[in-house]
Amino acid sequence: MADKQRLIVVEDDAEVRTLLTDYLLRQGFAVEAADGGAALDRILSVSGPPDLIVLDLMMPGEDGLSIVRRLRAATRIPMLMLTARADDIDRIVGLEMGADDYMAKPFNPRELVARIRSILRRMEPAPLEGERYEVAGMVVDIAARRATRGDAVLDLTSAEFDLLACFVTRPQRVLSRDQLMDWTRGRKAEPLDRAIDVQMSRLRKKMDDDSGEIIKTVRNAGYVLTLPVKKL
């Protein structure tokens, strides 16, 4: 039997933390729980990186945004953040810092599991030999989920790599935000959802494309990879 996928739930509210942990255990995951950044660090030092971290943003002491920033600077662990705020500023900032997805509280636990499994599926290696593409001085390896420029590996989150893969496999086609949302996050875009725009901004910076010359914005339509792509 395959090993269970391991999650860490970081939530300062003891009742919510217990409910989340128990529910995820019943869904077949191996789960550890932490009440904040210090407890998370202890788990990481003893057990190593998990398959995914579920992280509450509104916590006393070191808040979730600080934890996202700190972890993303050193690791590529997928992170799904939870926020109780009604507006989307925390979500946008969290995505800018490198979180892979977010959910607003209160949420349906079944949707949380679906989001977790969607992120984990994206992290799995391709079952067959994958395709490799060359564009703008980069080599994008779909199976290895890696983009390189010369000897340097681009430090992309799982969500950013999925976005890049959409463009290199569909070059010189205008891709709408709704299409990109469906392909990268497995669900329809929510009204005013800026997740794709935020991740697009981060991807451009890592591609040295701040001016948007490689992946251009098409007003009221979406984005298009303008350069030719060579399949290797």
Tab-separated table of C-alpha atoms in Angstrom:
chain	number	residue	atom	x	y	z
A	1	MET	CA	0.000	0.000	0.000
A	2	ALA	CA	1.290	3.432	-0.902
A	3	ASP	CA	2.354	5.676	1.929
A	4	LYS	CA	-0.244	8.191	3.012
A	5	GLN	CA	0.257	11.748	1.874
A	6	ARG	CA	1.386	13.832	4.808
A	7	LEU	CA	-0.152	17.172	5.750
A	8	ILE	CA	0.574	19.741	8.439
A	9	VAL	CA	-2.351	21.851	9.669
A	10	VAL	CA	-1.267	25.191	11.168
A	11	GLU	CA	-4.174	26.780	13.052
A	12	ASP	CA	-4.136	28.654	16.361
A	13	ASP	CA	-7.794	27.933	17.237
A	14	ALA	CA	-7.700	24.616	19.101
A	15	GLU	CA	-11.246	23.612	18.199
A	16	VAL	CA	-10.840	24.359	14.498
A	17	ARG	CA	-7.432	22.677	14.490
A	18	THR	CA	-8.890	19.492	15.996
A	19	LEU	CA	-11.861	19.454	13.616
A	20	LEU	CA	-9.617	19.937	10.578
A	21	THR	CA	-7.124	17.319	11.713
A	22	ASP	CA	-9.785	14.718	12.467
A	23	TYR	CA	-11.573	15.307	9.165
A	24	LEU	CA	-8.389	15.058	7.105
A	25	LEU	CA	-7.372	11.893	8.964
A	26	ARG	CA	-10.730	10.358	7.999
A	27	GLN	CA	-10.018	11.260	4.384
A	28	GLY	CA	-6.911	9.084	4.417
A	29	PHE	CA	-4.159	11.620	5.004
A	30	ALA	CA	-1.403	11.470	7.614
A	31	VAL	CA	-1.840	14.696	9.551
A	32	GLU	CA	0.223	16.632	12.092
A	33	ALA	CA	-1.056	19.786	13.751
A	34	ALA	CA	0.662	22.980	14.887
A	35	ASP	CA	-0.715	26.007	16.702
A	36	GLY	CA	1.681	28.457	15.081
A	37	GLY	CA	5.015	29.046	13.383
A	38	ALA	CA	7.204	27.800	16.230
A	39	ALA	CA	5.339	24.497	16.468
A	40	LEU	CA	5.468	24.149	12.685
A	41	ASP	CA	9.233	24.628	12.734
A	42	ARG	CA	9.585	21.902	15.378
A	43	ILE	CA	7.597	19.457	13.235
A	44	LEU	CA	9.661	20.302	10.163
A	45	SER	CA	12.931	19.834	12.046
A	46	VAL	CA	11.880	16.401	13.322
A	47	SER	CA	9.765	14.968	10.503
A	48	GLY	CA	10.997	16.876	7.471
A	49	PRO	CA	8.894	18.598	4.811
A	50	PRO	CA	5.309	17.362	4.345
A	51	ASP	CA	3.456	16.941	1.073
A	52	LEU	CA	1.384	20.053	1.831
A	53	ILE	CA	0.749	22.636	4.559
A	54	VAL	CA	-2.741	23.959	5.364
A	55	LEU	CA	-2.071	27.350	6.918
A	56	ASP	CA	-4.336	29.836	8.687
A	57	LEU	CA	-3.368	33.448	8.019
A	58	MET	CA	-4.830	35.207	11.059
A	59	MET	CA	-2.704	33.990	13.979
A	60	PRO	CA	-1.127	35.768	16.948
A	61	GLY	CA	2.632	36.101	16.976
A	62	GLU	CA	3.999	35.165	13.571
A	63	ASP	CA	1.040	35.384	11.221
A	64	GLY	CA	0.388	33.161	8.234
A	65	LEU	CA	1.654	35.669	5.683
A	66	SER	CA	5.014	35.823	7.440
A	67	ILE	CA	5.184	32.021	7.528
A	68	VAL	CA	4.392	31.799	3.795
A	69	ARG	CA	7.121	34.329	3.001
A	70	ARG	CA	9.674	32.590	5.193
A	71	LEU	CA	8.974	29.061	3.955
A	72	ARG	CA	8.774	30.013	0.306
A	73	ALA	CA	12.222	31.611	0.503
A	74	ALA	CA	13.711	28.247	1.499
A	75	THR	CA	11.367	25.470	0.256
A	76	ARG	CA	8.889	24.491	-2.421
A	77	ILE	CA	6.401	22.857	-0.042
A	78	PRO	CA	2.866	23.407	-1.413
A	79	MET	CA	0.764	25.639	0.836
A	80	LEU	CA	-2.982	26.175	0.972
A	81	MET	CA	-3.932	29.166	3.065
A	82	LEU	CA	-7.125	29.821	5.006
A	83	THR	CA	-8.430	33.312	5.705
A	84	ALA	CA	-11.440	34.568	7.653
A	85	ARG	CA	-11.391	38.056	6.134
A	86	ALA	CA	-14.188	38.965	3.744
A	87	ASP	CA	-12.082	41.042	1.342
A	88	ASP	CA	-9.453	39.517	-0.868
A	89	ILE	CA	-6.368	41.528	0.126
A	90	ASP	CA	-4.893	38.756	2.305
A	91	ARG	CA	-5.526	36.201	-0.415
A	92	ILE	CA	-3.803	38.356	-3.018
A	93	VAL	CA	-0.823	39.047	-0.754
A	94	GLY	CA	-0.575	35.358	0.155
A	95	LEU	CA	-0.539	34.349	-3.501
A	96	GLU	CA	2.073	37.003	-4.235
A	97	MET	CA	4.240	35.469	-1.540
A	98	GLY	CA	3.941	32.027	-3.094
A	99	ALA	CA	0.942	30.197	-1.616
A	100	ASP	CA	-0.549	27.690	-4.060
A	101	ASP	CA	-4.231	28.215	-3.278
A	102	TYR	CA	-6.556	29.757	-0.716
A	103	MET	CA	-9.965	29.238	0.845
A	104	ALA	CA	-12.120	31.705	2.759
A	105	LYS	CA	-13.646	30.719	6.083
A	106	PRO	CA	-16.191	29.307	6.605
A	107	PHE	CA	-15.669	26.611	3.976
A	108	ASN	CA	-17.040	23.215	3.020
A	109	PRO	CA	-14.607	20.550	4.281
A	110	ARG	CA	-15.225	18.492	1.139
A	111	GLU	CA	-14.078	21.417	-0.991
A	112	LEU	CA	-10.972	21.771	1.159
A	113	VAL	CA	-10.110	18.112	0.503
A	114	ALA	CA	-10.758	18.589	-3.218
A	115	ARG	CA	-8.424	21.597	-3.292
A	116	ILE	CA	-5.729	19.698	-1.378
A	117	ARG	CA	-5.940	16.722	-3.720
A	118	SER	CA	-5.843	19.003	-6.753
A	119	ILE	CA	-2.589	20.594	-5.556
A	120	LEU	CA	-1.088	17.206	-4.703
A	121	ARG	CA	-2.004	15.801	-8.130
A	122	ARG	CA	-0.197	18.683	-9.770
A	123	MET	CA	2.905	17.831	-7.763
A	124	GLU	CA	2.967	14.189	-8.836
A	125	PRO	CA	5.429	13.207	-11.584
A	126	ALA	CA	3.881	12.380	-14.923
A	127	PRO	CA	3.198	8.627	-15.301
A	128	LEU	CA	4.752	8.557	-18.781
A	129	GLU	CA	7.834	10.199	-20.205
A	130	GLY	CA	7.014	13.869	-20.315
A	131	GLU	CA	7.522	16.498	-22.954
A	132	ARG	CA	10.196	19.173	-22.935
A	133	TYR	CA	9.904	22.581	-24.554
A	134	GLU	CA	12.322	25.400	-25.276
A	135	VAL	CA	11.192	29.030	-25.258
A	136	ALA	CA	12.807	32.371	-24.440
A	137	GLY	CA	16.077	30.726	-23.430
A	138	MET	CA	14.310	28.356	-21.028
A	139	VAL	CA	13.778	24.613	-21.098
A	140	VAL	CA	10.457	23.550	-19.586
A	141	ASP	CA	10.297	19.873	-18.576
A	142	ILE	CA	6.663	18.903	-18.001
A	143	ALA	CA	7.327	15.520	-16.362
A	144	ALA	CA	10.041	16.818	-14.048
A	145	ARG	CA	7.965	19.946	-13.350
A	146	ARG	CA	11.061	22.045	-13.786
A	147	ALA	CA	12.028	25.085	-15.815
A	148	THR	CA	15.694	25.918	-16.344
A	149	ARG	CA	17.707	28.692	-17.963
A	150	GLY	CA	21.185	27.363	-18.607
A	151	ASP	CA	22.332	25.737	-15.359
A	152	ALA	CA	19.889	27.751	-13.236
A	153	VAL	CA	16.562	26.289	-12.097
A	154	LEU	CA	13.678	28.758	-11.927
A	155	ASP	CA	12.243	28.756	-8.412
A	156	LEU	CA	8.583	28.291	-9.377
A	157	THR	CA	5.757	27.273	-7.078
A	158	SER	CA	3.517	24.440	-8.263
A	159	ALA	CA	0.846	26.952	-9.309
A	160	GLU	CA	3.348	29.064	-11.240
A	161	PHE	CA	4.727	26.019	-13.051
A	162	ASP	CA	1.193	24.937	-14.020
A	163	LEU	CA	0.602	28.388	-15.450
A	164	LEU	CA	3.838	28.285	-17.445
A	165	ALA	CA	2.938	24.797	-18.747
A	166	CYS	CA	-0.383	26.140	-20.037
A	167	PHE	CA	1.436	28.695	-22.175
A	168	VAL	CA	4.259	26.526	-23.537
A	169	THR	CA	1.795	23.826	-24.608
A	170	ARG	CA	-0.512	26.425	-26.210
A	171	PRO	CA	1.841	29.047	-27.676
A	172	GLN	CA	0.616	32.064	-29.631
A	173	ARG	CA	-2.972	31.496	-28.484
A	174	VAL	CA	-4.877	33.941	-26.332
A	175	LEU	CA	-5.784	32.128	-23.104
A	176	SER	CA	-8.569	33.638	-21.014
A	177	ARG	CA	-8.400	33.931	-17.233
A	178	ASP	CA	-11.285	31.463	-16.923
A	179	GLN	CA	-9.398	28.891	-19.038
A	180	LEU	CA	-6.227	29.350	-17.016
A	181	MET	CA	-8.164	29.049	-13.757
A	182	ASP	CA	-9.799	25.800	-14.883
A	183	TRP	CA	-6.538	24.278	-16.130
A	184	THR	CA	-4.377	25.271	-13.178
A	185	ARG	CA	-6.763	25.133	-10.234
A	186	GLY	CA	-9.457	22.712	-11.383
A	187	ARG	CA	-12.384	25.036	-10.852
A	188	LYS	CA	-14.161	28.004	-12.374
A	189	ALA	CA	-12.898	31.468	-11.520
A	190	GLU	CA	-14.759	33.208	-8.751
A	191	PRO	CA	-16.108	36.720	-9.398
A	192	LEU	CA	-13.259	39.249	-9.220
A	193	ASP	CA	-10.781	36.448	-8.476
A	194	ARG	CA	-7.310	37.898	-9.085
A	195	ALA	CA	-5.361	34.704	-8.441
A	196	ILE	CA	-4.296	34.274	-12.072
A	197	ASP	CA	-3.197	37.918	-12.369
A	198	VAL	CA	-1.139	37.654	-9.180
A	199	GLN	CA	0.514	34.396	-10.248
A	200	MET	CA	1.082	35.825	-13.736
A	201	SER	CA	2.959	38.757	-12.215
A	202	ARG	CA	5.153	36.429	-10.152
A	203	LEU	CA	5.828	34.166	-13.142
A	204	ARG	CA	6.866	37.093	-15.316
A	205	LYS	CA	9.350	38.287	-12.705
A	206	LYS	CA	10.945	34.853	-12.485
A	207	MET	CA	11.102	34.686	-16.299
A	208	ASP	CA	12.742	38.159	-16.435
A	209	ASP	CA	9.643	39.322	-18.322
A	210	ASP	CA	8.554	42.265	-16.167
A	211	SER	CA	7.681	44.232	-19.296
A	212	GLY	CA	5.325	41.507	-20.528
A	213	GLU	CA	7.055	41.016	-23.866
A	214	ILE	CA	7.184	37.214	-23.650
A	215	ILE	CA	3.711	36.671	-22.234
A	216	LYS	CA	1.605	39.649	-23.221
A	217	THR	CA	-1.620	40.852	-21.666
A	218	VAL	CA	-4.496	41.040	-24.156
A	219	ARG	CA	-6.937	43.588	-22.836
A	220	ASN	CA	-10.341	42.125	-21.910
A	221	ALA	CA	-9.240	38.744	-23.266
A	222	GLY	CA	-6.402	37.202	-21.236
A	223	TYR	CA	-2.752	36.422	-21.943
A	224	VAL	CA	-0.741	35.072	-24.881
A	225	LEU	CA	2.761	33.581	-25.144
A	226	THR	CA	4.066	35.527	-28.126
A	227	LEU	CA	7.298	33.637	-28.848
A	228	PRO	CA	7.617	30.389	-30.803
A	229	VAL	CA	8.071	27.221	-28.773
A	230	LYS	CA	10.343	24.372	-29.808
A	231	LYS	CA	9.447	20.862	-28.708
A	232	LEU	CA	12.591	18.940	-27.671
